[in-house]
């Protein structure tokens, strides 16, 4: 990570709305840019709106710009679970303090409490391994996707089964220790940077893994069963609330916000294919969740 030594402080008038559970918060005030840094893939800036600090993120390369759509969609889906930050898209051709390329979209994020678990070596959660994607060439099927290790680690904290349930629903394969924050003061987690979603049918893979465990005679502990119940309940809640049509409509809502319209230079054949592929995965994964819930019930009630 390369930290920028200079701090830019600008002033900008802007109106923006964040949706948080059932409340609407509207900020129409001076926006101040108070510094930032560069990560491997993004420009990160800190801004204040109405005296409250937020994080502005913009991907560096053209091929990564569609990630703002996925990040906003995932945060919108996660709203009722109270385990994630909130994300708003700053559109292309819209000037904003800290935005490096005015022609590209960016995302504005609420600040996650605590620190990334990767930065807490003294914590038990430093060893979390919730990532549901490891290349096949490295590990065989039984050590990839929804693993026995992940199921065991879900027992460590009441919010972890909810986070894994969310990841399964949005097909997020990239839950690593840098995009999950833990706050020891409140004993709570916050999921961030969910821009790797609906790219493969993750519930189908999870269902396959659970059947593999059943066939091998896996004995789940009482705590693991309790965690699976909470994960199942999260899946059922999201599955009942968000049907494929709603998700696809919201996908297109954020696509427009991010400027990927046919009259825009950002719109390409590759973007068109991405949108279609995400629509297909949304529909496929929604069906797969039904089978995953059935499989979870077999485990929970005894198979």
Short mmCIF file of C-alpha atoms in Angstrom, two decimals:
data_model
loop_
_atom_site.label_atom_id
_atom_site.label_comp_id
_atom_site.label_asym_id
_atom_site.label_seq_id
_atom_site.Cartn_x
_atom_site.Cartn_y
_atom_site.Cartn_z
CA UNK A 1 0.00 0.00 0.00
CA UNK A 2 1.48 3.39 -0.98
CA UNK A 3 0.46 6.23 1.36
CA UNK A 4 0.29 9.73 -0.02
CA UNK A 5 2.09 12.26 2.14
CA UNK A 6 0.18 15.29 0.90
CA UNK A 7 -3.26 16.12 2.27
CA UNK A 8 -5.72 17.93 0.02
CA UNK A 9 -8.38 19.97 1.76
CA UNK A 10 -11.14 21.17 -0.53
CA UNK A 11 -14.63 22.58 -0.12
CA UNK A 12 -17.62 21.43 -2.13
CA UNK A 13 -21.38 21.76 -1.82
CA UNK A 14 -23.19 18.50 -2.36
CA UNK A 15 -26.51 16.81 -1.54
CA UNK A 16 -26.58 13.07 -0.87
CA UNK A 17 -28.92 10.55 0.74
CA UNK A 18 -27.91 7.44 2.67
CA UNK A 19 -30.47 4.76 3.47
CA UNK A 20 -29.95 3.14 6.86
CA UNK A 21 -32.55 0.58 7.97
CA UNK A 22 -35.86 2.48 8.11
CA UNK A 23 -34.31 5.95 8.44
CA UNK A 24 -33.24 8.38 5.75
CA UNK A 25 -30.25 10.61 6.41
CA UNK A 26 -29.76 13.59 4.08
CA UNK A 27 -26.57 15.63 4.00
CA UNK A 28 -26.58 18.97 2.19
CA UNK A 29 -23.51 20.72 3.38
CA UNK A 30 -19.90 21.53 2.62
CA UNK A 31 -17.85 18.49 1.67
CA UNK A 32 -14.24 18.55 2.86
CA UNK A 33 -11.52 16.28 1.53
CA UNK A 34 -9.13 15.54 4.41
CA UNK A 35 -6.57 13.21 2.83
CA UNK A 36 -6.16 9.73 1.49
CA UNK A 37 -3.89 7.03 0.12
CA UNK A 38 -3.48 4.58 -2.73
CA UNK A 39 -4.06 0.85 -2.41
CA UNK A 40 -3.04 -1.66 -5.05
CA UNK A 41 -6.29 -1.27 -7.00
CA UNK A 42 -7.92 1.93 -5.77
CA UNK A 43 -7.60 5.57 -4.84
CA UNK A 44 -8.94 6.06 -1.30
CA UNK A 45 -9.90 9.49 0.05
CA UNK A 46 -11.45 10.60 3.33
CA UNK A 47 -14.12 13.28 3.24
CA UNK A 48 -16.44 14.90 5.76
CA UNK A 49 -20.06 15.77 5.06
CA UNK A 50 -21.94 17.73 7.70
CA UNK A 51 -19.02 17.01 10.04
CA UNK A 52 -19.27 13.23 9.59
CA UNK A 53 -16.40 11.31 8.02
CA UNK A 54 -16.83 9.04 4.98
CA UNK A 55 -14.54 7.14 2.65
CA UNK A 56 -14.44 7.73 -1.10
CA UNK A 57 -13.11 4.91 -3.28
CA UNK A 58 -12.35 4.89 -6.99
CA UNK A 59 -10.81 2.01 -8.91
CA UNK A 60 -7.65 2.83 -10.86
CA UNK A 61 -8.23 0.92 -14.09
CA UNK A 62 -11.04 1.03 -16.69
CA UNK A 63 -11.69 -2.71 -16.42
CA UNK A 64 -12.55 -2.42 -12.71
CA UNK A 65 -15.11 0.39 -12.92
CA UNK A 66 -18.14 -1.95 -12.90
CA UNK A 67 -17.23 -2.93 -9.33
CA UNK A 68 -19.05 0.19 -8.07
CA UNK A 69 -22.33 -1.38 -9.22
CA UNK A 70 -21.67 -4.62 -7.33
CA UNK A 71 -20.48 -2.80 -4.20
CA UNK A 72 -23.62 -0.64 -4.06
CA UNK A 73 -25.94 -3.59 -4.78
CA UNK A 74 -24.37 -5.74 -2.04
CA UNK A 75 -24.59 -2.95 0.55
CA UNK A 76 -28.25 -2.35 -0.37
CA UNK A 77 -29.09 -6.04 0.09
CA UNK A 78 -27.26 -6.11 3.45
CA UNK A 79 -29.08 -3.09 4.92
CA UNK A 80 -31.56 -4.96 7.13
CA UNK A 81 -28.91 -7.30 8.53
CA UNK A 82 -27.00 -4.49 10.29
CA UNK A 83 -23.63 -6.07 9.48
CA UNK A 84 -22.31 -3.90 6.64
CA UNK A 85 -21.45 -0.34 5.76
CA UNK A 86 -23.57 1.81 3.43
CA UNK A 87 -22.48 2.68 -0.09
CA UNK A 88 -23.60 5.45 -2.45
CA UNK A 89 -22.43 5.85 -6.06
CA UNK A 90 -20.89 9.13 -7.19
CA UNK A 91 -21.58 9.15 -10.92
CA UNK A 92 -19.20 9.83 -13.80
CA UNK A 93 -18.70 13.46 -14.89
CA UNK A 94 -19.61 14.47 -11.35
CA UNK A 95 -16.92 16.44 -9.59
CA UNK A 96 -16.37 15.51 -5.95
CA UNK A 97 -13.50 16.19 -3.51
CA UNK A 98 -11.02 13.30 -3.52
CA UNK A 99 -12.28 11.87 -6.81
CA UNK A 100 -9.22 11.34 -9.00
CA UNK A 101 -10.89 10.77 -12.36
CA UNK A 102 -14.00 12.88 -12.89
CA UNK A 103 -15.01 10.84 -15.95
CA UNK A 104 -15.34 7.61 -13.95
CA UNK A 105 -17.76 6.64 -11.14
CA UNK A 106 -16.73 6.31 -7.51
CA UNK A 107 -18.33 5.05 -4.31
CA UNK A 108 -18.90 6.86 -1.03
CA UNK A 109 -18.87 4.62 2.07
CA UNK A 110 -19.78 5.03 5.71
CA UNK A 111 -16.79 4.31 7.94
CA UNK A 112 -16.71 0.79 9.37
CA UNK A 113 -16.18 0.71 13.15
CA UNK A 114 -13.11 -1.04 14.51
CA UNK A 115 -10.27 -2.33 12.35
CA UNK A 116 -9.85 -5.00 9.69
CA UNK A 117 -9.24 -8.35 11.37
CA UNK A 118 -6.00 -8.65 9.42
CA UNK A 119 -4.70 -5.72 11.48
CA UNK A 120 -5.56 -7.36 14.84
CA UNK A 121 -2.98 -10.12 15.44
CA UNK A 122 -3.84 -10.10 19.14
CA UNK A 123 -7.45 -11.08 18.41
CA UNK A 124 -8.90 -14.57 18.07
CA UNK A 125 -10.55 -13.40 14.85
CA UNK A 126 -7.16 -12.73 13.27
CA UNK A 127 -7.24 -16.38 12.14
CA UNK A 128 -10.62 -16.13 10.40
CA UNK A 129 -10.65 -17.83 7.00
CA UNK A 130 -14.08 -17.13 5.49
CA UNK A 131 -13.05 -16.83 1.85
CA UNK A 132 -15.13 -19.21 -0.28
CA UNK A 133 -12.77 -19.29 -3.20
CA UNK A 134 -9.44 -21.09 -3.52
CA UNK A 135 -8.08 -22.16 -6.92
CA UNK A 136 -8.72 -25.80 -7.77
CA UNK A 137 -5.06 -26.29 -8.61
CA UNK A 138 -4.11 -25.53 -5.00
CA UNK A 139 -6.66 -27.51 -3.01
CA UNK A 140 -9.14 -30.30 -3.84
CA UNK A 141 -12.90 -29.72 -3.73
CA UNK A 142 -13.35 -30.65 -0.07
CA UNK A 143 -11.06 -27.80 1.00
CA UNK A 144 -12.74 -25.13 -1.15
CA UNK A 145 -15.98 -23.11 -1.04
CA UNK A 146 -18.11 -23.68 2.09
CA UNK A 147 -15.55 -25.70 4.05
CA UNK A 148 -15.75 -27.47 7.40
CA UNK A 149 -13.32 -24.83 8.66
CA UNK A 150 -15.74 -22.03 7.76
CA UNK A 151 -18.64 -23.85 9.42
CA UNK A 152 -16.55 -24.28 12.57
CA UNK A 153 -15.43 -20.63 12.57
CA UNK A 154 -19.04 -19.48 12.29
CA UNK A 155 -19.42 -20.69 15.90
CA UNK A 156 -16.92 -18.08 17.10
CA UNK A 157 -19.35 -15.14 17.03
CA UNK A 158 -23.11 -14.60 16.68
CA UNK A 159 -22.69 -12.37 13.57
CA UNK A 160 -20.45 -14.68 11.54
CA UNK A 161 -23.26 -17.03 10.37
CA UNK A 162 -25.18 -13.93 9.23
CA UNK A 163 -22.19 -12.69 7.25
CA UNK A 164 -21.69 -16.10 5.61
CA UNK A 165 -25.43 -16.27 4.87
CA UNK A 166 -25.18 -12.87 3.18
CA UNK A 167 -22.10 -13.95 1.22
CA UNK A 168 -23.92 -17.05 -0.01
CA UNK A 169 -26.95 -15.03 -1.06
CA UNK A 170 -24.97 -12.43 -3.00
CA UNK A 171 -22.47 -15.05 -4.24
CA UNK A 172 -19.54 -13.23 -2.64
CA UNK A 173 -16.48 -15.47 -2.92
CA UNK A 174 -13.97 -12.95 -1.58
CA UNK A 175 -14.57 -12.52 2.17
CA UNK A 176 -10.96 -12.16 3.31
CA UNK A 177 -9.52 -10.67 6.51
CA UNK A 178 -9.07 -7.21 4.99
CA UNK A 179 -12.76 -6.72 4.11
CA UNK A 180 -14.26 -7.65 7.43
CA UNK A 181 -13.84 -5.28 10.38
CA UNK A 182 -14.11 -6.13 14.06
CA UNK A 183 -14.71 -3.61 16.85
CA UNK A 184 -13.67 -4.97 20.29
CA UNK A 185 -15.41 -2.06 22.04
CA UNK A 186 -18.85 -3.18 20.82
CA UNK A 187 -17.99 -6.82 20.00
CA UNK A 188 -19.40 -6.40 16.50
CA UNK A 189 -18.32 -7.11 12.92
CA UNK A 190 -18.85 -4.99 9.80
CA UNK A 191 -18.60 -6.33 6.25
CA UNK A 192 -17.08 -4.01 3.63
CA UNK A 193 -15.87 -3.98 0.00
CA UNK A 194 -18.35 -6.48 -1.40
CA UNK A 195 -17.59 -5.87 -5.06
CA UNK A 196 -17.06 -9.49 -6.07
CA UNK A 197 -20.67 -10.71 -6.21
CA UNK A 198 -23.03 -12.62 -8.54
CA UNK A 199 -20.17 -13.91 -10.68
CA UNK A 200 -20.80 -17.62 -9.99
CA UNK A 201 -23.58 -19.68 -8.43
CA UNK A 202 -22.12 -19.92 -4.93
CA UNK A 203 -25.21 -21.49 -3.24
CA UNK A 204 -25.01 -24.43 -5.69
CA UNK A 205 -21.37 -24.98 -4.74
CA UNK A 206 -22.24 -24.76 -1.03
CA UNK A 207 -25.00 -27.32 -1.51
CA UNK A 208 -22.56 -29.64 -3.26
CA UNK A 209 -20.09 -29.28 -0.40
CA UNK A 210 -22.71 -30.02 2.26
CA UNK A 211 -23.82 -33.15 0.39
CA UNK A 212 -20.19 -34.21 0.27
CA UNK A 213 -19.98 -33.80 4.07
CA UNK A 214 -23.22 -35.78 4.53
CA UNK A 215 -21.94 -38.59 2.30
CA UNK A 216 -18.71 -38.73 4.29
CA UNK A 217 -20.65 -39.02 7.56
CA UNK A 218 -19.67 -35.61 8.91
CA UNK A 219 -20.85 -35.13 12.52
CA UNK A 220 -21.75 -31.52 13.23
CA UNK A 221 -21.36 -30.24 16.79
CA UNK A 222 -24.22 -28.57 18.67
CA UNK A 223 -22.60 -25.16 18.18
CA UNK A 224 -22.13 -25.83 14.46
CA UNK A 225 -25.80 -26.78 14.12
CA UNK A 226 -26.78 -23.56 15.90
CA UNK A 227 -24.57 -21.57 13.52
CA UNK A 228 -26.09 -23.35 10.50
CA UNK A 229 -29.57 -22.51 11.80
CA UNK A 230 -28.65 -18.81 11.93
CA UNK A 231 -27.08 -19.01 8.48
CA UNK A 232 -30.21 -20.75 7.12
CA UNK A 233 -32.48 -18.14 8.71
CA UNK A 234 -30.44 -15.38 7.08
CA UNK A 235 -30.74 -17.09 3.70
CA UNK A 236 -34.51 -17.56 4.15
CA UNK A 237 -34.97 -13.91 5.13
CA UNK A 238 -33.03 -12.62 2.12
CA UNK A 239 -34.59 -15.16 -0.27
CA UNK A 240 -38.10 -14.16 0.82
CA UNK A 241 -37.41 -10.43 0.70
CA UNK A 242 -35.50 -10.16 -2.57
CA UNK A 243 -36.82 -12.01 -5.60
CA UNK A 244 -34.75 -12.11 -8.82
CA UNK A 245 -36.83 -9.40 -10.50
CA UNK A 246 -36.21 -6.99 -7.60
CA UNK A 247 -32.48 -7.72 -7.62
CA UNK A 248 -32.17 -7.31 -11.38
CA UNK A 249 -34.13 -4.04 -11.28
CA UNK A 250 -31.83 -2.75 -8.55
CA UNK A 251 -28.80 -3.93 -10.51
CA UNK A 252 -29.94 -1.81 -13.45
CA UNK A 253 -30.68 1.11 -11.12
CA UNK A 254 -27.05 1.12 -9.98
CA UNK A 255 -25.85 0.50 -13.55
CA UNK A 256 -27.52 3.77 -14.57
CA UNK A 257 -26.19 5.60 -11.49
CA UNK A 258 -22.68 4.47 -12.38
CA UNK A 259 -23.05 5.77 -15.92
CA UNK A 260 -23.04 2.48 -17.84
CA UNK A 261 -25.75 3.60 -20.25
CA UNK A 262 -25.68 2.97 -23.99
CA UNK A 263 -25.01 6.65 -24.77
CA UNK A 264 -21.91 6.66 -22.53
CA UNK A 265 -18.30 5.91 -23.49
CA UNK A 266 -18.20 3.69 -20.39
CA UNK A 267 -20.66 1.30 -22.03
CA UNK A 268 -18.91 -1.43 -24.02
CA UNK A 269 -19.70 -4.91 -25.30
CA UNK A 270 -17.81 -6.27 -22.31
CA UNK A 271 -20.04 -4.28 -19.92
CA UNK A 272 -23.13 -5.50 -21.76
CA UNK A 273 -21.97 -9.10 -21.30
CA UNK A 274 -21.22 -8.48 -17.60
CA UNK A 275 -24.74 -7.18 -16.99
CA UNK A 276 -26.28 -10.21 -18.72
CA UNK A 277 -24.01 -12.58 -16.81
CA UNK A 278 -24.98 -10.99 -13.49
CA UNK A 279 -28.67 -11.26 -14.37
CA UNK A 280 -28.21 -14.96 -15.16
CA UNK A 281 -26.33 -15.63 -11.92
CA UNK A 282 -28.96 -13.81 -9.88
CA UNK A 283 -31.68 -16.06 -11.31
CA UNK A 284 -29.61 -19.26 -11.01
CA UNK A 285 -28.45 -18.61 -7.45
CA UNK A 286 -31.97 -17.74 -6.28
CA UNK A 287 -33.10 -21.21 -7.36
CA UNK A 288 -30.01 -22.82 -5.83
CA UNK A 289 -30.76 -21.22 -2.46
CA UNK A 290 -33.99 -23.26 -2.30
CA UNK A 291 -31.96 -26.46 -2.58
CA UNK A 292 -29.38 -25.16 -0.11
CA UNK A 293 -32.09 -24.46 2.49
CA UNK A 294 -33.49 -27.99 2.00
CA UNK A 295 -30.02 -29.45 2.51
CA UNK A 296 -29.42 -27.32 5.60
CA UNK A 297 -32.73 -28.53 7.06
CA UNK A 298 -31.62 -32.14 6.53
CA UNK A 299 -28.50 -31.42 8.57
CA UNK A 300 -30.29 -29.37 11.23
CA UNK A 301 -33.09 -31.90 11.80
CA UNK A 302 -30.98 -35.00 11.26
CA UNK A 303 -30.29 -36.78 7.99
#
